[in-house]
CSV table of C-alpha atoms in Angstrom, one decimal:
chain,number,residue,atom,x,y,z
U,103,UNK,CA,0.0,0.0,0.0
U,104,UNK,CA,2.7,2.4,-1.1
U,105,UNK,CA,3.2,3.9,-4.4
U,106,UNK,CA,6.8,3.9,-5.2
U,107,UNK,CA,9.9,4.3,-3.1
U,108,UNK,CA,11.4,7.8,-3.5
U,109,UNK,CA,8.0,9.5,-4.6
U,110,UNK,CA,7.7,12.8,-2.8
U,111,UNK,CA,4.3,13.7,-1.1
U,112,UNK,CA,3.5,17.2,0.1
U,113,UNK,CA,1.0,17.0,3.0
U,114,UNK,CA,-0.9,20.3,3.6
U,115,UNK,CA,-2.9,19.9,6.7
U,116,UNK,CA,-3.4,22.5,9.5
U,117,UNK,CA,-4.3,20.0,12.3
U,118,UNK,CA,-1.0,18.9,13.8
U,119,UNK,CA,-2.4,15.5,15.0
U,120,UNK,CA,-3.6,14.6,11.5
U,121,UNK,CA,-0.5,15.9,9.8
U,122,UNK,CA,1.7,13.7,12.1
U,123,UNK,CA,-0.4,10.5,11.5
U,124,UNK,CA,-0.2,11.1,7.7
U,125,UNK,CA,3.5,11.8,7.9
U,126,UNK,CA,4.4,8.7,10.0
U,127,UNK,CA,2.3,6.4,7.9
U,128,UNK,CA,3.6,7.7,4.5
U,129,UNK,CA,7.3,7.5,5.7
U,130,UNK,CA,6.7,4.0,6.9
U,131,UNK,CA,5.7,3.2,3.4
U,132,UNK,CA,8.9,4.7,2.0
U,133,UNK,CA,7.5,8.0,0.7
U,134,UNK,CA,9.5,11.2,1.0
U,135,UNK,CA,7.2,13.6,2.9
U,136,UNK,CA,7.1,17.4,3.1
U,137,UNK,CA,4.6,19.1,5.4
U,138,UNK,CA,2.9,22.4,5.6
U,139,UNK,CA,0.1,23.8,7.7
U,140,UNK,CA,-0.9,26.8,5.5
U,141,UNK,CA,-1.2,27.8,1.9
U,142,UNK,CA,1.8,30.2,2.3
U,143,UNK,CA,4.0,27.4,3.7
U,144,UNK,CA,3.0,25.0,0.9
U,145,UNK,CA,3.9,27.5,-1.8
U,146,UNK,CA,7.1,28.2,-0.2
U,147,UNK,CA,8.0,24.5,-0.2
U,148,UNK,CA,6.8,24.1,-3.7
U,149,UNK,CA,9.1,27.0,-4.8
U,150,UNK,CA,12.1,25.3,-3.0
U,151,UNK,CA,11.5,22.0,-4.6
U,152,UNK,CA,10.7,23.1,-8.1
U,153,UNK,CA,13.1,21.6,-10.6
U,154,UNK,CA,15.4,23.8,-12.3
U,155,UNK,CA,14.4,24.9,-15.8
U,156,UNK,CA,16.7,23.8,-18.6
U,157,UNK,CA,19.4,26.4,-19.2
U,158,UNK,CA,18.6,28.2,-16.0
U,159,UNK,CA,21.2,28.8,-13.2
U,160,UNK,CA,18.5,28.7,-10.6
U,161,UNK,CA,19.0,25.8,-8.3
U,162,UNK,CA,16.0,23.5,-7.9
U,163,UNK,CA,15.2,20.6,-5.8
U,164,UNK,CA,13.4,17.2,-6.3
U,165,UNK,CA,9.9,17.9,-7.7
U,166,UNK,CA,6.8,16.9,-5.7
U,167,UNK,CA,5.0,13.9,-7.1
U,168,UNK,CA,1.7,14.3,-5.3
U,169,UNK,CA,0.0,17.0,-3.1
U,170,UNK,CA,-2.3,15.7,-0.4
U,171,UNK,CA,-4.3,18.9,0.5
U,172,UNK,CA,-6.8,19.7,3.1
U,173,UNK,CA,-9.6,21.7,1.4
U,174,UNK,CA,-10.2,24.1,4.4
U,175,UNK,CA,-6.9,25.8,5.4
U,176,UNK,CA,-6.5,28.8,7.8
U,177,UNK,CA,-5.2,31.2,5.1
U,178,UNK,CA,-7.0,29.9,1.9
U,179,UNK,CA,-8.8,27.2,0.0
U,180,UNK,CA,-7.0,23.9,-0.7
U,181,UNK,CA,-8.5,23.7,-4.1
U,182,UNK,CA,-7.2,27.1,-5.1
U,183,UNK,CA,-3.7,25.9,-3.8
U,184,UNK,CA,-4.0,22.8,-5.9
U,185,UNK,CA,-4.6,24.9,-9.0
U,186,UNK,CA,-1.6,27.1,-8.2
U,187,UNK,CA,0.6,24.1,-7.6
U,188,UNK,CA,-0.5,22.6,-10.9
U,189,UNK,CA,0.4,25.8,-12.7
U,190,UNK,CA,3.8,25.5,-11.4
U,191,UNK,CA,4.2,21.8,-12.0
U,192,UNK,CA,1.6,20.5,-14.6
U,193,UNK,CA,2.3,16.8,-14.0
U,194,UNK,CA,1.6,17.0,-10.2
U,195,UNK,CA,-1.0,14.6,-8.9
U,196,UNK,CA,-3.5,16.1,-6.4
U,197,UNK,CA,-5.6,14.4,-3.7
U,198,UNK,CA,-8.0,16.4,-1.5
U,199,UNK,CA,-8.9,15.8,2.2
U,200,UNK,CA,-12.2,17.0,3.1
U,201,UNK,CA,-14.7,16.8,6.0
U,202,UNK,CA,-17.6,17.4,3.7
U,203,UNK,CA,-19.2,14.5,1.9
U,204,UNK,CA,-21.9,16.4,0.1
U,205,UNK,CA,-22.3,15.5,-3.6
U,206,UNK,CA,-21.3,19.0,-4.8
U,207,UNK,CA,-18.1,18.9,-2.8
U,208,UNK,CA,-17.2,15.5,-4.1
U,209,UNK,CA,-18.0,16.6,-7.7
U,210,UNK,CA,-15.9,19.7,-7.2
U,211,UNK,CA,-13.0,17.8,-5.9
U,212,UNK,CA,-13.0,15.2,-8.6
U,213,UNK,CA,-13.5,17.8,-11.2
U,214,UNK,CA,-10.0,19.2,-10.5
U,215,UNK,CA,-8.1,16.7,-8.4
U,216,UNK,CA,-7.2,13.1,-9.1
U,217,UNK,CA,-9.0,11.7,-5.9
U,218,UNK,CA,-10.6,12.9,-2.7
U,219,UNK,CA,-10.7,11.4,0.8
U,220,UNK,CA,-13.3,12.2,3.5
U,221,UNK,CA,-12.5,12.7,7.1
U,222,UNK,CA,-12.4,10.8,9.4
U,223,UNK,CA,-10.3,8.5,7.3
U,224,UNK,CA,-8.7,5.2,7.5
U,225,UNK,CA,-4.9,5.5,7.2
U,226,UNK,CA,-4.6,2.4,5.1
U,227,UNK,CA,-7.1,3.8,2.7
U,228,UNK,CA,-5.1,7.0,2.4
U,229,UNK,CA,-2.0,5.1,1.5
U,230,UNK,CA,-3.7,2.9,-0.9
U,231,UNK,CA,-5.4,5.8,-2.7
U,232,UNK,CA,-2.1,7.7,-3.0
U,233,UNK,CA,-0.5,4.5,-4.4
U,234,UNK,CA,-3.4,4.1,-6.9
U,235,UNK,CA,-3.2,7.7,-8.0
U,236,UNK,CA,0.6,7.6,-8.5
U,237,UNK,CA,0.2,4.4,-10.6
U,238,UNK,CA,-2.3,6.1,-12.8
U,239,UNK,CA,-0.5,9.4,-13.2
U,240,UNK,CA,3.2,8.5,-13.2
U,241,UNK,CA,4.9,6.6,-16.1
U,242,UNK,CA,5.9,3.1,-14.9
U,243,UNK,CA,9.4,3.5,-16.3
U,244,UNK,CA,10.0,6.8,-14.4
U,245,UNK,CA,9.4,5.1,-11.1
U,246,UNK,CA,12.2,3.2,-9.3
U,247,UNK,CA,11.6,-0.5,-8.9
U,248,UNK,CA,12.5,-2.1,-5.6
U,249,UNK,CA,13.9,-5.6,-5.2
U,250,UNK,CA,11.4,-8.1,-3.7
U,251,UNK,CA,11.5,-9.0,0.0
U,252,UNK,CA,11.9,-12.8,0.4
U,253,UNK,CA,11.7,-15.2,3.3
U,254,UNK,CA,11.5,-18.9,2.6
U,255,UNK,CA,8.7,-19.3,0.0
U,256,UNK,CA,7.3,-15.9,0.6
U,257,UNK,CA,8.0,-13.1,-1.8
U,258,UNK,CA,6.7,-9.5,-1.5
U,259,UNK,CA,6.9,-7.0,-4.3
U,260,UNK,CA,7.3,-3.6,-2.7
U,261,UNK,CA,6.7,-1.8,-6.0
U,262,UNK,CA,3.3,-3.4,-6.7
U,263,UNK,CA,2.5,-4.3,-3.1
U,264,UNK,CA,1.7,-7.9,-4.1
U,265,UNK,CA,2.5,-11.1,-2.3
U,266,UNK,CA,3.3,-14.6,-3.4
U,267,UNK,CA,3.8,-17.9,-1.6
U,268,UNK,CA,5.4,-20.8,-3.4
U,269,UNK,CA,4.7,-19.1,-6.7
U,270,UNK,CA,1.1,-18.4,-5.9
U,271,UNK,CA,-0.4,-14.9,-5.6
U,272,UNK,CA,-1.9,-14.2,-2.2
U,273,UNK,CA,-4.6,-11.4,-2.2
U,274,UNK,CA,-3.9,-9.2,0.9
U,275,UNK,CA,-5.6,-6.1,2.3
U,276,UNK,CA,-3.2,-3.1,2.9
U,277,UNK,CA,-3.1,-3.9,6.6
U,278,UNK,CA,-2.4,-7.6,6.0
U,279,UNK,CA,0.4,-6.7,3.6
U,280,UNK,CA,1.9,-4.2,6.1
U,281,UNK,CA,1.7,-6.9,8.9
U,282,UNK,CA,3.4,-9.6,6.8
U,283,UNK,CA,6.0,-7.2,5.4
U,284,UNK,CA,7.0,-6.4,9.0
U,285,UNK,CA,7.3,-10.0,9.9
U,286,UNK,CA,9.4,-10.7,6.7
U,287,UNK,CA,11.7,-7.8,7.4
U,288,UNK,CA,12.4,-9.2,10.9
U,289,UNK,CA,13.2,-12.7,9.4
U,290,UNK,CA,13.0,-15.4,12.1
U,291,UNK,CA,13.0,-12.9,15.0
U,292,UNK,CA,10.0,-12.9,17.3
U,293,UNK,CA,8.4,-9.4,17.4
U,294,UNK,CA,6.1,-8.3,20.2
U,295,UNK,CA,2.4,-7.2,19.9
U,296,UNK,CA,3.5,-3.8,21.0
U,297,UNK,CA,6.0,-3.5,18.2
U,298,UNK,CA,3.4,-4.6,15.6
U,299,UNK,CA,0.9,-2.1,16.9
U,300,UNK,CA,3.4,0.7,16.7
U,301,UNK,CA,4.9,-0.1,13.4
U,302,UNK,CA,1.9,-1.5,11.5
U,303,UNK,CA,-1.0,0.5,13.1
U,304,UNK,CA,1.0,3.5,14.2
U,305,UNK,CA,-0.4,3.2,17.8
U,306,UNK,CA,1.8,5.4,20.1
U,307,UNK,CA,0.2,3.9,23.2
U,308,UNK,CA,-0.8,0.3,23.1
U,309,UNK,CA,-4.4,-0.3,24.1
U,310,UNK,CA,-4.3,-3.0,26.7
U,311,UNK,CA,-7.5,-4.6,25.5
U,312,UNK,CA,-6.6,-4.5,21.8
U,313,UNK,CA,-7.1,-7.7,19.8
U,314,UNK,CA,-6.3,-6.3,16.4
U,315,UNK,CA,-2.9,-8.1,16.1
U,316,UNK,CA,-4.5,-11.5,16.9
U,317,UNK,CA,-7.3,-10.9,14.5
U,318,UNK,CA,-5.0,-10.0,11.5
U,319,UNK,CA,-2.6,-12.8,12.3
U,320,UNK,CA,-5.5,-15.2,11.9
U,321,UNK,CA,-6.5,-13.6,8.7
U,322,UNK,CA,-2.9,-14.1,7.3
U,323,UNK,CA,-2.8,-17.7,8.5
U,324,UNK,CA,-6.1,-18.4,6.8
U,325,UNK,CA,-4.6,-17.1,3.5
U,326,UNK,CA,-1.0,-18.5,3.7
U,327,UNK,CA,-1.5,-22.0,5.2
U,328,UNK,CA,-3.6,-23.5,2.3
U,329,UNK,CA,-0.3,-22.9,0.2
U,330,UNK,CA,2.2,-24.6,2.4
U,331,UNK,CA,3.1,-25.6,6.0
U,332,UNK,CA,2.4,-23.1,8.8
U,333,UNK,CA,4.7,-20.2,8.4
U,334,UNK,CA,3.7,-17.8,11.3
U,335,UNK,CA,4.6,-18.9,14.8
U,336,UNK,CA,3.2,-17.7,18.1
U,337,UNK,CA,5.5,-17.3,21.1
U,338,UNK,CA,2.9,-17.2,23.9
U,339,UNK,CA,3.3,-14.2,26.1
U,340,UNK,CA,5.8,-12.6,23.7
U,341,UNK,CA,4.7,-12.2,20.1
U,342,UNK,CA,4.9,-13.5,16.6
U,343,UNK,CA,7.5,-14.5,14.0
U,344,UNK,CA,8.1,-16.5,10.9
U,345,UNK,CA,9.0,-20.1,11.2
């Protein structure tokens, strides 16, 4: 559930808690992330990262691949900001965040941007939508391809976010993929429930009553075990790892 390693996302959101959650999740999925809380800050960042024009002595930085824009900002309208950013970089992908789900708002967002997401949102959905938008809007040969992650007969493609076991495709949700990837990256080590909650679900404080890890481990087992011997092991009182 990321687009492509090295893709740069500009997050423009004036609520610090939401901006922090988005930044942590996107960086976990290997995006480069720039953040701004106002229209003015966003335009300043865009100016600094605009690529240098051919023949110009002006230094330029890496261009922004996608802008994730809150529609309502303290010093302006996110849609107007999106238009201004597109004038500066015509191939920029734009996704809007909005607390409004009225049909007119949705039509307005889709009439200009590449997608929209309503608040409150699921962070997995945000990452998946950004991934989908970048796949549609960026040429495949312009995006770096990452080597697959492997452990035993498991193979995870980090460019397409697909999974295979023993040569068979395994259909995973974004959260299932993120959970399996964290286990694969840790090889045969046992990781605790607290580590999984922090790295996969971005929980800063572990809810004592949370059963989300156990639930998703059971989902993974249900999908992986028909294709081979049990691969996820449970260390009671400690956590989980790959056999």
